[in-house]
Coordinates of C-alpha atoms and ligand atoms in Angstrom, one line a residue:
M19 CA -0.1 0.1 -0.2
K20 CA 1.3 3.4 -0.9
S21 CA 1.0 6.0 1.8
A22 CA 0.3 9.0 -0.3
N23 CA -2.7 9.4 -2.2
T24 CA -3.1 9.5 -5.9
A25 CA -4.2 12.8 -7.8
V26 CA -6.6 12.8 -10.4
T27 CA -7.4 14.9 -13.1
I28 CA -11.0 15.0 -14.5
L29 CA -11.4 16.2 -17.9
G30 CA -15.0 17.1 -18.4
S31 CA -15.9 17.2 -14.5
T32 CA -19.3 18.9 -15.0
G33 CA -20.6 16.3 -17.1
S34 CA -22.5 13.1 -16.4
I35 CA -19.3 10.9 -16.0
G36 CA -17.4 13.8 -14.4
E37 CA -20.1 14.2 -11.5
S38 CA -20.1 10.1 -10.9
T39 CA -16.3 10.1 -10.9
L40 CA -16.3 12.9 -8.2
D41 CA -18.8 10.8 -6.5
V42 CA -16.6 7.8 -6.3
I43 CA -13.4 9.6 -5.5
G44 CA -15.3 11.3 -2.6
Q45 CA -15.6 8.0 -1.1
H46 CA -12.0 7.0 -1.2
P47 CA -9.5 8.8 0.7
R48 CA -6.8 7.1 -1.5
Y49 CA -7.8 9.4 -4.2
R50 CA -7.5 13.4 -4.3
V51 CA -8.7 15.8 -7.0
F52 CA -5.8 17.4 -8.8
A53 CA -7.7 19.3 -11.6
L54 CA -11.1 19.7 -12.8
T55 CA -12.1 21.0 -16.3
A56 CA -15.1 22.1 -18.1
Y57 CA -16.3 24.0 -21.2
R58 CA -17.9 27.0 -19.4
S59 CA -20.2 25.8 -16.6
V60 CA -19.1 28.4 -14.2
Q61 CA -21.3 27.7 -11.2
K62 CA -21.1 23.9 -11.2
L63 CA -17.4 24.0 -11.6
F64 CA -17.4 26.6 -8.8
E65 CA -19.3 24.2 -6.3
Q66 CA -17.1 21.3 -7.2
C67 CA -14.1 23.5 -6.5
L68 CA -15.2 24.5 -3.1
Q69 CA -16.0 20.6 -2.4
Y70 CA -12.9 19.2 -3.8
Q71 CA -10.2 21.6 -3.6
P72 CA -8.4 21.0 -6.8
Q73 CA -4.9 22.7 -7.5
Y74 CA -6.2 23.6 -10.9
A75 CA -9.7 24.4 -12.4
V76 CA -10.0 25.0 -16.2
L77 CA -12.6 26.6 -18.1
V78 CA -12.1 26.6 -21.9
D79 CA -14.1 29.7 -22.4
E80 CA -12.2 32.8 -21.5
A81 CA -14.9 34.9 -20.0
A82 CA -16.6 32.1 -18.0
A83 CA -12.7 31.3 -16.6
Q84 CA -12.5 35.1 -15.7
K85 CA -15.7 34.7 -13.8
L86 CA -14.6 31.4 -12.0
A87 CA -11.3 33.2 -11.0
R88 CA -13.1 35.9 -9.2
L89 CA -15.4 33.5 -7.4
L90 CA -12.1 31.5 -6.2
A91 CA -10.1 34.6 -5.3
D92 CA -9.8 33.5 -1.7
S93 CA -9.1 29.9 -2.4
D94 CA -6.0 28.1 -3.4
T95 CA -7.3 26.5 -6.8
R96 CA -5.6 28.0 -9.6
V97 CA -7.8 29.1 -12.5
L98 CA -6.8 28.4 -16.2
S99 CA -8.4 28.9 -19.4
G100 CA -8.0 27.8 -23.0
R101 CA -7.8 24.7 -24.8
D102 CA -4.0 24.1 -24.1
S103 CA -4.8 24.4 -20.4
L104 CA -6.5 21.0 -21.0
K105 CA -3.6 19.4 -22.1
T106 CA -1.7 21.2 -19.2
V107 CA -3.5 19.7 -16.5
A108 CA -3.7 16.3 -18.4
A109 CA 0.0 16.0 -18.7
H110 CA 1.1 17.6 -15.3
V111 CA 3.6 15.4 -13.7
E112 CA 1.4 15.6 -10.2
A113 CA -1.5 13.9 -12.0
G114 CA -1.3 10.1 -11.7
I115 CA -4.8 9.3 -13.1
V116 CA -6.7 11.1 -15.8
M117 CA -10.3 10.4 -16.3
A118 CA -11.1 11.6 -20.2
A119 CA -14.7 12.6 -20.0
I120 CA -15.3 15.4 -22.4
V121 CA -17.8 14.7 -24.9
G122 CA -16.8 14.3 -28.7
A123 CA -13.7 15.0 -31.0
A124 CA -13.1 18.1 -28.5
G125 CA -11.7 15.5 -25.9
L126 CA -8.9 14.3 -28.5
D127 CA -6.2 16.6 -27.9
S128 CA -6.3 16.4 -23.9
T129 CA -6.8 12.6 -23.8
L130 CA -3.9 12.2 -26.1
A131 CA -1.9 14.5 -23.9
A132 CA -2.5 12.3 -21.0
V133 CA -1.6 9.3 -22.9
N134 CA 1.4 10.7 -24.4
S135 CA 2.8 11.6 -20.8
G136 CA 2.1 7.7 -19.7
K137 CA -0.7 8.2 -17.3
K138 CA -3.3 5.8 -16.2
V139 CA -6.0 6.9 -18.4
L140 CA -9.6 6.3 -17.6
L141 CA -11.3 6.6 -21.0
A142 CA -14.9 7.4 -21.3
N143 CA -14.4 9.8 -24.3
K144 CA -14.9 7.2 -26.9
E145 CA -14.9 9.6 -29.9
S146 CA -11.4 10.2 -29.4
L147 CA -10.6 6.7 -29.8
V148 CA -13.2 6.2 -32.8
M149 CA -11.5 9.1 -34.6
A150 CA -8.0 8.4 -34.1
G151 CA -7.9 4.7 -33.4
E152 CA -4.7 3.5 -34.7
L153 CA -2.5 6.5 -33.7
F154 CA -4.3 6.7 -30.3
M155 CA -3.1 3.1 -29.6
Q156 CA 0.3 3.5 -30.9
S157 CA 0.7 6.4 -28.4
V158 CA -0.5 4.1 -25.7
S159 CA 2.2 1.4 -26.6
R160 CA 5.0 4.0 -27.0
S161 CA 4.3 6.1 -23.9
G162 CA 3.7 3.2 -21.7
A163 CA 0.4 4.7 -20.6
E164 CA -2.1 2.2 -18.8
L165 CA -5.3 2.7 -20.6
L166 CA -8.7 1.5 -18.9
P167 CA -11.9 1.4 -20.6
I168 CA -15.0 3.1 -18.7
D169 CA -17.5 2.7 -21.6
S170 CA -19.4 -0.1 -19.4
E171 CA -19.3 -2.4 -22.5
H172 CA -15.8 -2.2 -22.8
N173 CA -15.0 -2.3 -19.1
A174 CA -17.3 -5.6 -19.3
I175 CA -14.9 -7.2 -22.1
F176 CA -11.7 -6.2 -20.5
Q177 CA -13.0 -7.8 -17.2
C178 CA -13.8 -10.8 -19.2
L179 CA -11.0 -11.4 -21.5
P180 CA -8.2 -13.8 -20.5
G181 CA -6.0 -12.9 -18.0
N182 CA -7.9 -9.7 -17.4
G183 CA -5.8 -8.5 -20.3
S184 CA -4.0 -5.3 -20.0
I185 CA -4.6 -3.1 -23.1
K186 CA -0.9 -2.1 -23.1
T187 CA 0.4 -5.7 -23.6
G188 CA -2.6 -6.6 -25.8
A189 CA -5.0 -9.3 -24.7
D190 CA -4.2 -12.8 -25.8
L191 CA -7.2 -13.5 -28.2
A192 CA -6.0 -17.2 -29.0
T193 CA -8.8 -18.9 -27.3
V194 CA -11.3 -16.1 -27.8
R195 CA -14.0 -17.1 -30.5
K196 CA -15.9 -13.8 -30.4
V197 CA -17.0 -10.8 -28.1
I198 CA -20.6 -10.2 -28.0
L199 CA -21.3 -6.3 -27.3
T200 CA -24.7 -5.8 -25.7
A201 CA -26.8 -2.8 -26.4
S202 CA -30.0 -1.8 -24.4
G203 CA -31.6 -0.7 -27.9
G204 CA -32.4 2.8 -26.6
P205 CA -36.0 4.3 -26.1
F206 CA -37.1 3.6 -29.4
L207 CA -36.4 -0.1 -29.9
D208 CA -40.0 -1.1 -30.6
L209 CA -41.5 2.2 -31.8
P210 CA -43.1 2.2 -35.0
L211 CA -40.7 3.5 -37.8
E212 CA -43.5 6.0 -39.1
A213 CA -43.1 7.7 -35.8
F214 CA -39.4 8.4 -36.0
A215 CA -39.8 11.4 -37.8
A216 CA -41.5 13.3 -34.9
I217 CA -39.2 12.3 -32.0
T218 CA -38.2 15.2 -30.2
P219 CA -35.0 15.9 -28.5
D220 CA -36.3 15.5 -25.0
Q221 CA -37.9 12.2 -25.9
A222 CA -34.6 11.0 -27.3
C223 CA -32.6 11.8 -24.3
N224 CA -35.1 10.2 -22.0
H225 CA -33.0 6.8 -21.8
P226 CA -35.0 3.8 -20.1
R227 CA -31.9 2.5 -18.3
W228 CA -28.9 5.1 -18.2
E229 CA -28.9 8.6 -17.3
M230 CA -26.3 10.5 -19.4
G231 CA -25.4 13.7 -21.3
R232 CA -27.5 14.7 -24.2
K233 CA -25.1 13.7 -27.1
I234 CA -24.6 10.1 -26.0
S235 CA -28.4 9.9 -24.9
V236 CA -29.2 10.6 -28.9
D237 CA -26.4 8.2 -30.0
S238 CA -28.1 5.7 -27.7
A239 CA -31.3 6.4 -29.3
T240 CA -30.3 6.2 -33.1
L241 CA -28.1 3.2 -32.1
M242 CA -25.0 5.3 -33.5
N243 CA -23.6 4.9 -29.8
K244 CA -23.2 1.1 -30.5
G245 CA -21.5 1.7 -34.0
L246 CA -19.0 3.9 -32.4
E247 CA -18.8 1.4 -29.6
Y248 CA -18.2 -1.4 -32.2
I249 CA -15.3 0.7 -33.5
E250 CA -14.1 1.5 -30.2
A251 CA -14.0 -2.5 -29.3
C252 CA -12.0 -3.4 -32.3
V253 CA -9.5 -0.4 -31.8
L254 CA -9.0 -1.5 -28.3
F255 CA -8.7 -5.1 -28.1
G256 CA -7.3 -5.8 -31.6
L257 CA -10.4 -7.5 -32.6
K258 CA -11.3 -8.2 -36.4
C259 CA -15.1 -7.5 -37.3
S260 CA -15.6 -11.2 -37.7
Q261 CA -15.1 -11.6 -34.2
L262 CA -17.3 -9.1 -32.9
E263 CA -21.4 -9.3 -32.5
V264 CA -24.0 -6.9 -31.2
L265 CA -27.0 -8.3 -29.2
I266 CA -29.9 -6.3 -28.1
H267 CA -30.4 -6.7 -24.2
P268 CA -33.1 -4.3 -23.0
Q269 CA -32.5 -4.6 -19.3
S270 CA -28.6 -3.5 -19.5
I271 CA -27.8 -6.0 -16.9
V272 CA -25.2 -7.8 -19.1
H273 CA -22.6 -5.4 -20.1
S274 CA -20.8 -7.6 -22.6
M275 CA -19.5 -11.1 -23.0
V276 CA -16.6 -13.0 -24.4
E277 CA -17.2 -16.4 -26.0
Y278 CA -14.1 -18.9 -25.9
N279 CA -13.1 -21.9 -28.0
D280 CA -14.6 -24.7 -25.5
G281 CA -18.2 -23.0 -25.6
S282 CA -17.8 -21.1 -22.4
V283 CA -19.1 -17.6 -22.3
I284 CA -17.9 -15.1 -19.5
A285 CA -20.2 -12.1 -18.8
Q286 CA -20.0 -9.4 -16.7
L287 CA -23.2 -8.3 -14.9
A288 CA -24.0 -5.3 -12.8
A289 CA -26.7 -2.8 -12.2
P290 CA -26.4 0.1 -14.7
D291 CA -24.6 2.4 -13.0
M292 CA -21.3 4.0 -14.4
R293 CA -19.7 4.2 -10.8
I294 CA -19.1 0.6 -11.2
P295 CA -16.6 0.8 -14.4
I296 CA -15.4 4.1 -13.2
A297 CA -14.3 2.2 -9.7
Y298 CA -12.9 -0.4 -11.4
G299 CA -11.0 1.8 -13.5
L300 CA -9.7 3.8 -10.6
A301 CA -8.5 0.9 -8.6
W302 CA -7.5 -1.5 -11.2
P303 CA -6.2 -4.1 -10.8
D304 CA -7.6 -3.7 -7.3
R305 CA -11.2 -3.4 -6.5
I306 CA -13.1 -0.6 -4.5
S307 CA -16.7 -0.1 -3.5
S308 CA -18.6 2.1 -5.9
G309 CA -21.5 3.4 -4.0
A310 CA -23.8 1.6 -6.5
S311 CA -26.5 -0.6 -5.5
M312 CA -25.7 -4.4 -5.7
L313 CA -27.6 -6.4 -8.2
D314 CA -30.7 -8.1 -7.2
L315 CA -31.4 -10.8 -10.0
A316 CA -34.5 -12.3 -8.4
A317 CA -36.1 -8.8 -8.4
E318 CA -35.2 -8.0 -11.8
Q319 CA -37.1 -8.3 -15.0
T320 CA -36.6 -11.5 -17.4
L321 CA -33.1 -10.9 -19.1
E322 CA -33.9 -10.7 -22.9
F323 CA -31.4 -11.1 -25.9
R324 CA -32.3 -10.4 -29.5
K325 CA -30.3 -9.5 -32.9
P326 CA -30.4 -5.9 -33.8
D327 CA -32.6 -4.5 -36.7
L328 CA -30.3 -2.7 -38.7
Q329 CA -33.0 -1.7 -41.2
R330 CA -34.5 0.2 -38.2
F331 CA -31.1 1.6 -36.9
P332 CA -28.8 2.2 -40.0
C333 CA -26.2 3.9 -37.6
L334 CA -25.2 0.6 -36.3
Q335 CA -24.6 -0.9 -39.8
L336 CA -22.6 2.4 -40.5
G337 CA -20.6 2.0 -37.6
M338 CA -19.6 -1.4 -38.5
E339 CA -19.0 -0.6 -42.1
A340 CA -16.4 2.2 -40.9
A341 CA -14.9 0.0 -38.5
A342 CA -14.1 -2.7 -41.6
Q343 CA -12.9 0.2 -43.7
G344 CA -10.6 1.6 -41.2
G345 CA -8.5 4.6 -42.2
T346 CA -10.2 7.8 -41.8
A347 CA -13.6 6.2 -42.3
P348 CA -14.7 6.3 -38.3
T349 CA -13.2 9.9 -38.4
W350 CA -15.6 10.8 -40.8
L351 CA -18.5 9.2 -39.6
N352 CA -18.1 10.4 -35.9
A353 CA -17.6 13.8 -37.3
A354 CA -20.6 13.8 -39.5
N355 CA -22.7 12.2 -36.5
E356 CA -21.6 15.1 -34.1
V357 CA -22.6 17.7 -36.5
A358 CA -26.0 15.8 -37.2
V359 CA -26.8 15.1 -33.5
Q360 CA -26.4 18.9 -32.7
A361 CA -28.6 19.8 -35.5
F362 CA -31.1 17.5 -34.2
L363 CA -30.9 18.9 -30.4
D364 CA -31.0 22.3 -32.1
N365 CA -34.2 21.5 -33.9
R366 CA -32.7 21.9 -37.3
L367 CA -32.8 18.1 -38.3
A368 CA -35.4 15.4 -37.8
F369 CA -34.5 12.5 -35.8
N370 CA -34.7 10.0 -38.8
Q371 CA -32.5 12.3 -41.0
I372 CA -29.4 11.5 -38.6
P373 CA -28.5 8.4 -40.3
D374 CA -29.2 9.8 -43.8
I375 CA -26.7 12.6 -43.2
N376 CA -24.2 10.1 -41.5
A377 CA -24.6 7.8 -44.6
A378 CA -24.4 10.5 -47.1
V379 CA -21.2 11.7 -45.7
M380 CA -19.7 8.4 -45.3
S381 CA -20.4 7.8 -49.0
K382 CA -18.2 10.6 -50.0
I383 CA -15.1 9.4 -48.0
P384 CA -11.9 9.3 -49.9
C385 CA -10.2 6.1 -48.9
E386 CA -7.3 7.4 -46.9
A387 CA -5.0 6.0 -44.1
A388 CA -5.0 7.9 -40.8
L389 CA -1.2 8.2 -40.6
S390 CA -1.1 11.4 -38.7
L391 CA -3.1 13.8 -36.5
D392 CA -3.0 16.4 -39.2
I393 CA -4.7 13.9 -41.5
I394 CA -7.3 13.2 -38.8
H395 CA -8.0 16.7 -37.8
K396 CA -8.3 17.5 -41.6
A397 CA -10.8 14.6 -42.3
D398 CA -12.6 15.7 -39.1
K399 CA -13.2 19.2 -40.5
E400 CA -14.0 18.2 -44.1
A401 CA -16.8 15.8 -42.8
R402 CA -18.2 18.5 -40.7
L403 CA -18.2 20.8 -43.5
L404 CA -19.8 18.3 -45.7
A405 CA -22.5 17.4 -43.0
N406 CA -23.3 21.1 -42.4
E407 CA -23.9 21.5 -46.4
L408 CA -26.0 18.5 -46.3
I409 CA -28.3 19.7 -43.3
V410 CA -28.9 22.9 -44.8
K411 CA -30.0 21.2 -47.9
A412 CA -32.3 18.9 -46.1
N413 CA -33.8 21.9 -44.8
H414 CA -34.8 23.4 -48.0
H415 CA -36.6 20.3 -49.0
Ligands
LIG14 P1 -21.7 15.4 -20.8 O1 -22.3 16.3 -21.7 O2 -22.7 15.1 -19.5 O3 -20.5 16.1 -20.3 C1 -19.3 16.6 -21.0 C2 -18.4 17.3 -20.5 O4 -17.5 17.7 -21.3 C3 -18.9 18.4 -19.6 O5 -18.2 18.6 -18.5 C4 -18.6 19.7 -20.6 O6 -18.2 20.9 -19.9 C5 -17.3 19.3 -21.2 N1 -17.2 19.7 -22.5 C6 -18.3 19.8 -23.6 N2 -17.7 20.5 -24.8 C7 -16.4 20.6 -24.3 C8 -15.4 21.3 -25.2 N3 -15.7 21.6 -26.6 N4 -14.1 21.4 -24.8 C9 -13.9 21.0 -23.5 N5 -14.7 20.4 -22.7 C10 -16.0 20.1 -23.2 O7 -21.2 14.2 -21.2 P2 -21.2 12.6 -20.6 O8 -22.5 11.8 -20.6 O9 -20.4 12.8 -19.1 O10 -20.1 12.0 -21.7 C11 -18.8 11.9 -21.7 C12 -18.2 11.2 -22.5 O11 -18.2 9.8 -21.9 C13 -18.7 11.0 -23.8 O12 -17.6 10.7 -24.9 C14 -19.5 9.7 -23.9 O13 -19.7 9.0 -25.0 C15 -18.9 9.0 -22.6 N6 -19.7 7.9 -22.1 C16 -20.6 8.4 -21.3 C17 -21.4 7.5 -20.6 C18 -22.6 8.2 -19.8 O14 -23.3 7.4 -19.0 N7 -22.8 9.4 -19.4 C19 -21.4 6.2 -20.8 C20 -20.2 5.6 -21.5 C21 -19.3 6.7 -22.1
LIG15 MG1 -21.5 2.2 -23.6

């Protein structure tokens, strides 16, 4: 046992994952908060700073940071602003663990900064891995960073793989027949397709099993989230597409499974509460309490499993195709989807048009290897421009 506690940087501390992380850290004196970051939520970050006394607080937005600095004038917390400050607190020597919980491509640079400085990185920000997969994993092996997946499915797979396989050394997949990625199916699993056009942002964000930020909630409703997770699983564990299968499981109790060559299937089960994978990631290879309720299987509904309907949810298919294509295909898909989801949340695009935009952008992808961050950022930008053009056009029809 180490005597000093471990300092944690939380990128995106005011979000759903950020708050759950603070909740777990608050239960365990072996961790302390080193830095908290958000985009511009002054009040929420201020309250978190009072409670957790970090050394640094970062707001990307300059004006918001000035407000926070005034509020914290009498405290020991130093306030920083701007994108580069995210990288500063992610790479700082004092931070032992970095929770990457910014939403979307905006999290890429700071997550990579943590990876490149060899931190223990808890990865919630799946978009960064999806958009830069190969490069991201190269950085992990080059720097010796310890990467722990926080996405509940990938955390489950990590727990079910042989030898509790460290991602750094690569899991030994010789005896693994396939990995089964489970999906809740979201709030519209059985809604008639004709009703999809009228779905509102609030309806899409009202997930039956999980409470999450608005972007990932919409992704869960279109099953784009599962498409992104499909890519995430291939990249993280070095799986071929033929080794990965998606199964709908509306109860969200089985978080994923690994099937072995002898016919054994190992699953990880838990209440749908993100504090469980977060606690696992923080303490790995140890285990600590998470504050989540224990699973009561006798009180649960029947656990169901069925095949996904790719006709109803084309975004899942797009994710599978992008994973097979590789290169910048996942970068394009992720960027198009971020733009389409934002347009839907702003009432500029209908729910059923999200997959149309994503598919249209995908159909324009130049086959390109994702060899450098420049190529990835350029692909991300191009896909966003194209998605925005297509959304404007869709509104004129
Ligand atoms: P959220 O919207 O609740 O929080 C996002 C956080 O990122 C906030 O702190 C916000 O201030 C910050 N942020 C937003 N835009 C930013 C920008 N441009 N620059 C810097 N910071 C910015 O999101 P969430 O639900 O907590 O999800 C965070 C990440 O975790 C996402 O990538 C999501 O896919 C992943 N994830 C979430 C869950 C969940 O249960 N919420 C589960 C699995 C994976
Ligand atoms: Mg997930």
